[in-house]
Coordinates of C-alpha atoms and ligand atoms in Angstrom, one line a residue:
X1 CA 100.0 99.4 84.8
X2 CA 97.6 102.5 84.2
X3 CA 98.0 105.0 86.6
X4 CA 96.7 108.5 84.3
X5 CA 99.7 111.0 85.3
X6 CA 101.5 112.3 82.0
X7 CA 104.8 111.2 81.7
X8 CA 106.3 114.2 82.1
X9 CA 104.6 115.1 85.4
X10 CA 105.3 111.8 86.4
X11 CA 108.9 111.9 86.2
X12 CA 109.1 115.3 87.5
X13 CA 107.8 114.0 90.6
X14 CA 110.3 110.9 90.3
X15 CA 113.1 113.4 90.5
X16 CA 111.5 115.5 92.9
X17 CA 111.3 112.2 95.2
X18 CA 114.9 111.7 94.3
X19 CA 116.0 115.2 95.4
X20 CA 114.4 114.9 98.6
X21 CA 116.2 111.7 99.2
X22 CA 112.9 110.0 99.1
X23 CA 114.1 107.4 96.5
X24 CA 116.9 106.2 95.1
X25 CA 118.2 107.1 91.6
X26 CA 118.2 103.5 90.6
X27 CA 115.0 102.8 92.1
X28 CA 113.3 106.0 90.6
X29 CA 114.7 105.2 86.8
X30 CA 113.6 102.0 87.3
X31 CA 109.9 102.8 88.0
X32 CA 110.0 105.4 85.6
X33 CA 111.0 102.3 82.9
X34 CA 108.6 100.3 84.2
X35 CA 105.6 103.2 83.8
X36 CA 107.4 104.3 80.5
X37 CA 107.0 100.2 79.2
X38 CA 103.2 99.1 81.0
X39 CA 101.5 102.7 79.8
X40 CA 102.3 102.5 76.2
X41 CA 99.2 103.2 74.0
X42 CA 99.9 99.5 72.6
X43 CA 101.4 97.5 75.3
X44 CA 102.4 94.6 72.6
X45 CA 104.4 97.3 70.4
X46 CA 108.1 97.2 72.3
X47 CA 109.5 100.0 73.3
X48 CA 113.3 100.6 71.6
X49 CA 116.1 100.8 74.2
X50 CA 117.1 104.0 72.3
X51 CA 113.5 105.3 73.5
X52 CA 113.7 104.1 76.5
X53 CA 117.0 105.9 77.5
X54 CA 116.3 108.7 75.7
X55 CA 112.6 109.2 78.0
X56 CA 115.0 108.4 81.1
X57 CA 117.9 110.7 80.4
X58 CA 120.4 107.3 81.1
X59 CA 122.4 105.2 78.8
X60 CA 121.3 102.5 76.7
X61 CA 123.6 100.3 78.9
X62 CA 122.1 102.0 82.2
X63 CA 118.2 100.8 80.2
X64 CA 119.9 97.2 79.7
X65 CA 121.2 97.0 83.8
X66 CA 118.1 98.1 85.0
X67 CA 115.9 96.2 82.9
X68 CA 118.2 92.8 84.6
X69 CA 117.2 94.1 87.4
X70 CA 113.5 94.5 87.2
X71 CA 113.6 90.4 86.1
X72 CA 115.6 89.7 88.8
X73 CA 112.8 91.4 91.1
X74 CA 110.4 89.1 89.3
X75 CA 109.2 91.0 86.1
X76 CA 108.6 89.8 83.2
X77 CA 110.3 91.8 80.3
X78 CA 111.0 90.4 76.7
X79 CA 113.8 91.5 75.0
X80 CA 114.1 91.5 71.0
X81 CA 117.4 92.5 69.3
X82 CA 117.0 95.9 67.7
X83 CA 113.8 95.7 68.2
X84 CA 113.0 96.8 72.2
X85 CA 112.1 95.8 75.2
X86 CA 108.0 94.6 75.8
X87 CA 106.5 94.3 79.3
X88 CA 104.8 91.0 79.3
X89 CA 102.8 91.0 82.4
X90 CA 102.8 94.2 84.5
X91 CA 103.9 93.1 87.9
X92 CA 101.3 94.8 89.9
X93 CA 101.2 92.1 92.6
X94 CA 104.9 92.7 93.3
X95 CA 105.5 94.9 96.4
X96 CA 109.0 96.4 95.5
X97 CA 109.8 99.8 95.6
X98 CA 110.2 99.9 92.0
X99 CA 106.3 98.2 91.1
X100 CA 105.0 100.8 94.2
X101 CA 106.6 104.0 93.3
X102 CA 105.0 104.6 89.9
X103 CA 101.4 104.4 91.5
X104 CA 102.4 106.4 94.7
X105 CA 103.8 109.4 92.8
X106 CA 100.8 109.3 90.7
X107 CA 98.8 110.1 93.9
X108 CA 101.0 112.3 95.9
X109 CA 103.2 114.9 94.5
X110 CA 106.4 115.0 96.8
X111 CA 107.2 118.4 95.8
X112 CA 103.4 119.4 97.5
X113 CA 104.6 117.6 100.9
X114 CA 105.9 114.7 102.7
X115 CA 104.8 111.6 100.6
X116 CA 103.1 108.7 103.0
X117 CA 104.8 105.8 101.6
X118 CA 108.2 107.1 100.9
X119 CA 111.3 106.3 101.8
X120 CA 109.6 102.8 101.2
X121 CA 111.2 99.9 102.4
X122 CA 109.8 96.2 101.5
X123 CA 111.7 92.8 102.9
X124 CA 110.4 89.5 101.3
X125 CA 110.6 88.6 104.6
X126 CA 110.7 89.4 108.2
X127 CA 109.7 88.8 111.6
X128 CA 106.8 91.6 112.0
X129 CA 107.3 95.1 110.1
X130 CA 105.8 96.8 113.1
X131 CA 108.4 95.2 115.2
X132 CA 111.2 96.3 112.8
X133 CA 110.3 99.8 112.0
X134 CA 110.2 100.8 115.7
X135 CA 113.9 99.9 115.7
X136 CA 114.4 102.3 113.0
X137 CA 112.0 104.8 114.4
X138 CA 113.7 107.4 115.9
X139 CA 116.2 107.9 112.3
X140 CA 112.9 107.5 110.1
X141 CA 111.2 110.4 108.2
X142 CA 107.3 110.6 108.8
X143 CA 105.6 108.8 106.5
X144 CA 108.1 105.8 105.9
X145 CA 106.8 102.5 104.7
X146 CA 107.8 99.1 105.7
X147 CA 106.0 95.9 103.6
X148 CA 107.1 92.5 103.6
X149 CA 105.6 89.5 101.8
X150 CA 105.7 87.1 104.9
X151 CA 105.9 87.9 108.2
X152 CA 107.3 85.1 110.6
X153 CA 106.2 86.3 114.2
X154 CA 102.8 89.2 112.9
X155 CA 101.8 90.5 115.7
X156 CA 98.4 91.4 116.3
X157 CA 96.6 93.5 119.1
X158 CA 97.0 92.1 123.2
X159 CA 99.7 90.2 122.4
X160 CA 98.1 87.7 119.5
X161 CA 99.5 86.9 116.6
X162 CA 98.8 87.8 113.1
X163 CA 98.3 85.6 110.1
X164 CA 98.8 86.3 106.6
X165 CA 99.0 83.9 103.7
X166 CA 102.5 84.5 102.4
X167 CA 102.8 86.8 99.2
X168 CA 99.0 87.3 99.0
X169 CA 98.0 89.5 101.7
X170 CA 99.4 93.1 102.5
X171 CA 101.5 93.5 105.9
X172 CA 103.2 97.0 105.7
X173 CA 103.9 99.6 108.7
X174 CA 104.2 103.0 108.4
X175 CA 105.7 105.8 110.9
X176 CA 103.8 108.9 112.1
X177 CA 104.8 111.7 114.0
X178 CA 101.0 113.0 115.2
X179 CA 100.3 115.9 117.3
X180 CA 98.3 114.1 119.3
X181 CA 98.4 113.7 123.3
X182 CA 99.1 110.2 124.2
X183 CA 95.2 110.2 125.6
X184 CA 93.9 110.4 122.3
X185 CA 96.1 107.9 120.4
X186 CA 92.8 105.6 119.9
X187 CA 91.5 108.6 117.7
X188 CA 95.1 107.3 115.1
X189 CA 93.2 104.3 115.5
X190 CA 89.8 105.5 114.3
X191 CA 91.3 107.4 111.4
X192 CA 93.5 105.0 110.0
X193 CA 90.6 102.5 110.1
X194 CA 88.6 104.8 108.5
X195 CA 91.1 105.3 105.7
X196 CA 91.2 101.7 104.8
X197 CA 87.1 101.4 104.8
X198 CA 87.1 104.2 102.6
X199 CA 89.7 102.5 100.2
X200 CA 87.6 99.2 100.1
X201 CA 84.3 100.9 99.5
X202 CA 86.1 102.8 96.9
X203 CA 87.5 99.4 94.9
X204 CA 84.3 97.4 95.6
X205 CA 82.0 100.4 94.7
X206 CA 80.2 99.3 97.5
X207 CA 79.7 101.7 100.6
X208 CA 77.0 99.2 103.0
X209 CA 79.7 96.0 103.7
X210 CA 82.4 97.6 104.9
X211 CA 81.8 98.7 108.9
X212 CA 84.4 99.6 111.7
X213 CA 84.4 97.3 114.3
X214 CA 85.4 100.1 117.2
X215 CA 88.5 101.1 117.8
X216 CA 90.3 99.3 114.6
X217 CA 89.4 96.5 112.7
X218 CA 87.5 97.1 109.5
X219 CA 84.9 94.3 108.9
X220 CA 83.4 93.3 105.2
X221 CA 79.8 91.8 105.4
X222 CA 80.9 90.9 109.4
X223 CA 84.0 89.7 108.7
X224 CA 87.4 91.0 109.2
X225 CA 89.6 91.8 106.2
X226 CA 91.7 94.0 108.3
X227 CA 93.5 94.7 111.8
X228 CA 95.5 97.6 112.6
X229 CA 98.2 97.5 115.2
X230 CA 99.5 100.7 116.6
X231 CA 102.6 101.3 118.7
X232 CA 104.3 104.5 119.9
X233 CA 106.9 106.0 122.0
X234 CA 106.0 109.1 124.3
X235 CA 108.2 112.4 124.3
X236 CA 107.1 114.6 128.0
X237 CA 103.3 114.8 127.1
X238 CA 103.3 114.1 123.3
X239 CA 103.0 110.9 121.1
X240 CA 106.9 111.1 119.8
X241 CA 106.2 108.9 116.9
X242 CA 103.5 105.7 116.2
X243 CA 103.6 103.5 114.3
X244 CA 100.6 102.4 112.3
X245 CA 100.9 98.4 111.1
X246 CA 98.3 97.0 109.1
X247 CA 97.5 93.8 107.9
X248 CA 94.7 93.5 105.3
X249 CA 93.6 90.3 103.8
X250 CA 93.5 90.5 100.2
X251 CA 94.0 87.1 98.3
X252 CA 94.6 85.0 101.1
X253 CA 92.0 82.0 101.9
X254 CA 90.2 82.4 104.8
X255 CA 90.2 78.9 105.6
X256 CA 93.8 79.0 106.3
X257 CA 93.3 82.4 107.9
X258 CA 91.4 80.7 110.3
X259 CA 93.0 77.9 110.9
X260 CA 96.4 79.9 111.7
X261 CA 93.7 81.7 114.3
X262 CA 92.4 78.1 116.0
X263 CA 95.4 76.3 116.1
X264 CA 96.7 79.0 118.6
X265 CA 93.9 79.5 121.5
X266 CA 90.9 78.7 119.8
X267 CA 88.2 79.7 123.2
X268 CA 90.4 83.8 122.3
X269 CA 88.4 84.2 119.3
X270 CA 84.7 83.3 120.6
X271 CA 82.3 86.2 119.7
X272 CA 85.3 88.0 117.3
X273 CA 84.3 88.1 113.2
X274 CA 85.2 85.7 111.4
X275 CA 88.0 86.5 108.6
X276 CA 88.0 87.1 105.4
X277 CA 89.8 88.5 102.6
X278 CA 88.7 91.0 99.9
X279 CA 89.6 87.9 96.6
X280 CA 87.2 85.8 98.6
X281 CA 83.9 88.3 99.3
X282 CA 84.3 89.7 95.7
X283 CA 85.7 86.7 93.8
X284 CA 83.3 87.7 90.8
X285 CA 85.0 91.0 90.8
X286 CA 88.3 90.1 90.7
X287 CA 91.1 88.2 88.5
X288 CA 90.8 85.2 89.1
X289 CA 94.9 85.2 89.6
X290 CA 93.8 87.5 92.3
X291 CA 93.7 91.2 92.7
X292 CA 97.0 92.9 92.0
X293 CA 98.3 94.7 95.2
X294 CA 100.3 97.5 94.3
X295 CA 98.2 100.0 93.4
X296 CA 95.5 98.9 96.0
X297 CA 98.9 99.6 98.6
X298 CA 99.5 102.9 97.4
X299 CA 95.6 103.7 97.5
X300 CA 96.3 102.5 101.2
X301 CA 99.1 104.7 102.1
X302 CA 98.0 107.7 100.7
X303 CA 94.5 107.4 102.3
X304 CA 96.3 107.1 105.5
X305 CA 98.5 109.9 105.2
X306 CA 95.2 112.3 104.0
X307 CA 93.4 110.5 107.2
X308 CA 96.1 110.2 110.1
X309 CA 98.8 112.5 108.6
X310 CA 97.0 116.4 109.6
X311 CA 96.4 114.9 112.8
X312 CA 96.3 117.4 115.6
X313 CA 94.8 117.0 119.2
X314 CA 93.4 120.2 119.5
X315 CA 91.5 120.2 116.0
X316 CA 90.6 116.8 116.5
X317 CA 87.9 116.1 119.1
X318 CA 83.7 115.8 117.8
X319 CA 86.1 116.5 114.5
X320 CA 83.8 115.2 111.5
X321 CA 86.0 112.6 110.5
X322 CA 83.7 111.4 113.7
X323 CA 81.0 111.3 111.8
X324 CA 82.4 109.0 109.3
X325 CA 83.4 106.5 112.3
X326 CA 79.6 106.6 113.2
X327 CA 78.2 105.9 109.3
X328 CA 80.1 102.9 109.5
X329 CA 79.8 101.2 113.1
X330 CA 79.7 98.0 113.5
X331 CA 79.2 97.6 117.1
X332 CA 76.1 100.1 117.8
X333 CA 73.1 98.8 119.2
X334 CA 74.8 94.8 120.0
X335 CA 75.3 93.6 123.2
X336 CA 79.1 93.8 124.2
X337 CA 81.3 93.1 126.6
X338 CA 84.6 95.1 126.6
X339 CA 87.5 92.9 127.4
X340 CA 90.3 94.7 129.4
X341 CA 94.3 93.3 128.6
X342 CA 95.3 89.9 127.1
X343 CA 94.3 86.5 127.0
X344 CA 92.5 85.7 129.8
X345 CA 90.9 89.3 129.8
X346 CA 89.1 90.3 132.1
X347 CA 85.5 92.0 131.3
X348 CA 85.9 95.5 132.2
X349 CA 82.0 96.4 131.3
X350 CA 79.2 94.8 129.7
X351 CA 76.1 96.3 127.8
X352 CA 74.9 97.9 124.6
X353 CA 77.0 99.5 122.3
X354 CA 75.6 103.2 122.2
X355 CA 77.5 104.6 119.1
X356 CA 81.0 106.5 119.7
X357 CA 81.4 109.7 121.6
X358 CA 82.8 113.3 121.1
X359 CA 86.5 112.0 121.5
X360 CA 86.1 109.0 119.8
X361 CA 85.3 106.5 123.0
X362 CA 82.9 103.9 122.8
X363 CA 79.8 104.3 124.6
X364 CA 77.8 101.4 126.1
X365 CA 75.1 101.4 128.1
X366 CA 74.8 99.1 131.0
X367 CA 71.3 96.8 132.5
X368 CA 71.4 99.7 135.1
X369 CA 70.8 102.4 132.9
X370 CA 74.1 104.5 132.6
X371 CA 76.8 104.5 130.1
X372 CA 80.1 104.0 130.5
X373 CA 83.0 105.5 128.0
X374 CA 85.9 103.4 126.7
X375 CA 88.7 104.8 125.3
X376 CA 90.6 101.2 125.8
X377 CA 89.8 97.7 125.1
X378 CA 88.7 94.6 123.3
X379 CA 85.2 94.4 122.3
X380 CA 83.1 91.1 121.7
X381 CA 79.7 90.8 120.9
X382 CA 78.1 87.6 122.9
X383 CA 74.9 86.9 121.4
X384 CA 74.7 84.2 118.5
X385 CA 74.5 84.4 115.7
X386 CA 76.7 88.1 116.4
X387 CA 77.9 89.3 113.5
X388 CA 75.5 88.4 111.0
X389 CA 74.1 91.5 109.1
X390 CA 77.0 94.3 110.2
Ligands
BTN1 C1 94.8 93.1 115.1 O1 93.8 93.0 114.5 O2 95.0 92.5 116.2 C2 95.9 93.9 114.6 C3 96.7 93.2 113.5 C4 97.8 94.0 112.9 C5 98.6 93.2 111.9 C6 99.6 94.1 111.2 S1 100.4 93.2 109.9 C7 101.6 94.5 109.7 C8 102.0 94.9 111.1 N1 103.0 94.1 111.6 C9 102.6 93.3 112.6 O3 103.3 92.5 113.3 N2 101.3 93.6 112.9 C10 100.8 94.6 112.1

């Protein structure tokens, strides 16, 4: 765990989280041990309980319960009589709040504004997080996080499913309330594709793999490491909240990724990328235990909230965040066909993919010569040998 806030900064924002009922006490002492214990200058000098409660403001029994705790969520923590307590490995791959938290408040200060991410919520399991935020919608504060480590019924775009390998992937949801007119709710779409690219290109210091396959998935070297799901309610005119759930592959194997994707209707998936996950395009990178998923989540989350959170329909249209959309198409100058509703789709229209207009719709031009706009649908590129080189 090395997340560069002081401590003292970083617990100020812990109890700033806590005072806005953002987190718990017990989750927010928690983190705040766990920083306190992985950011020692020497992390195999223990830390004394004394220390410990002393840095926290608790007991040296409240240390001693909540250190329990953090093994019970998995951690590893060694113990010495009189001597202290030692972190033994950091626990970045856990998704609790308590593993989160430390690296969120690092990158968003909740006293500055709502924090994306917070309240967080992780389940080690559950049917689909998209499926069970919307049933907490309506009572949940805008920037609200759901994760889970397994999803049993992921749900992916026109009714398909989702697959994720189970405690290696990221599958999180997370609630905004946009001003945005239910017309432009494919523009939440771009932007939180957007953020993610920029996230990936950020860790793989690599800005000419990742590309946006139109209106949401976000492709590495032509294959997809990530689909984004959104869902909403209306209020008169006005997206009341959505509901942005993404699934990004991220130590998974793609072989079992796409077997989870045959085995269900394998003729669905003719002329879509491939999928991949991030461990397995930069395996020379990474650990080869894999790349710890914590910190890349709360990357993920605050990215979103700088890209989806000012969103306002007015400010928004030929908006340059545009330009960033175009920079990283996938689609322009292929030969599409844009699929209309689920499996068996119909094809609403077929061409060339002519880059993205001034409100975000994909332009293609047809064999006769005109271009239609598309600010709906399912995109597949026909040609063989499709995605190579995006
Ligand atoms: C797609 O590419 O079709 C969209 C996939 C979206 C998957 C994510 S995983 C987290 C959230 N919960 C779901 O059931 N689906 C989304």
């Amino acid at each position: 765990m090395d997340f560069k806030l002081a401590w003292e900064e970083l617990k100020r924002r812990a109890g700033s989280a806590v005072d806005r009922r953002l987190l718990s006490s017990g989750v927010a002492h928690r983190a705040l041990l766990l920083a306190r214990l992985g950011n020692t200058s020497d992390p195999s000098m223990p830390v004394s309980g004394e220390e410990l409660a002393a840095a926290l403001g608790v007991s040296r029994a409240a240390v001693h319960k909540h250190v329990a705790f953090l093994r019970e969520l998995g951690l590893e923590i060694k113990s010495s009589k009189g001597i202290g307590y030692r972190l033994i490995s950091s626990g970045d791959d856990l998704l609790a709040a308590e593993t989160v938290a430390p690296y969120l408040l690092a990158l968003q200060d909740p006293a500055a504004g709502p924090v994306v991410g917070l309240p967080y919520r992780y389940l080690k399991e559950c049917s689909s997080t998209n499926e069970m935020l919307k049933r907490a919608a309506l009572g949940a504060p805008p920037g609200t996080v759901l994760v889970t480590d397994r999803q049993t019924a992921g749900r992916g775009r026109l009714e398909r499913s989702w697959f994720s390998q189970p405690g290696k992937d990221l599958t999180f949801s997370v609630i905004f309330h946009p001003c945005l007119l239910p017309a432009q709710a494919h523009l939440l779409s771009l932007a939180a594709a957007l953020a993610v690219a920029e996230v990936l290109e950020k860790l793989l210091g690599r800005l000419d793999v990742v590309k946006i396959k139109w209106p949401n998935d976000v492709l590495l070297a032509g294959k997809k490491v990530c689909g984004i799901l959104l869902e909403g309610s209306l209020d008169t005119d006005r997206l009341q909240w959505v509901i942005v759930g993404v699934g990004l592959n991220v130590n998974s194997d793609p072989a079992l990724l796409a077997r989870g994707i045959a085995d269900k209707r394998p003729d669905e998936w003719q002329g879509k990328p491939a999928p991949v996950s991030l461990r397995a395009f930069a395996s020379k990178h990474f650990p080869s235990e894999g790349l710890p998923r914590a910190p890349l989540l709360a990357a993920l989350l605050t990215r979103l909230g700088e890209r989806c959170g000012p969103l306002a329909g007015e400010t928004l249209a030929g908006a340059a965040f545009l330009e960033e959309i175009r920079a990283r198409d996938a689609l322009a100058g292929r030969e599409v066909e844009v699929l209309a509703g689920s499996y068996p789709s119909r094809v609403l229209v077929a061409g060339k993919a002519a880059g993205i207009g001034a409100e975000g719709q994909l332009l293609v031009k047809r064999a006769s010569g005109g271009v239609t706009p598309v600010f709906a649908g399912d995109v597949v590129v026909r040609a063989p040998g499709h995605w190579e080189g995006c």
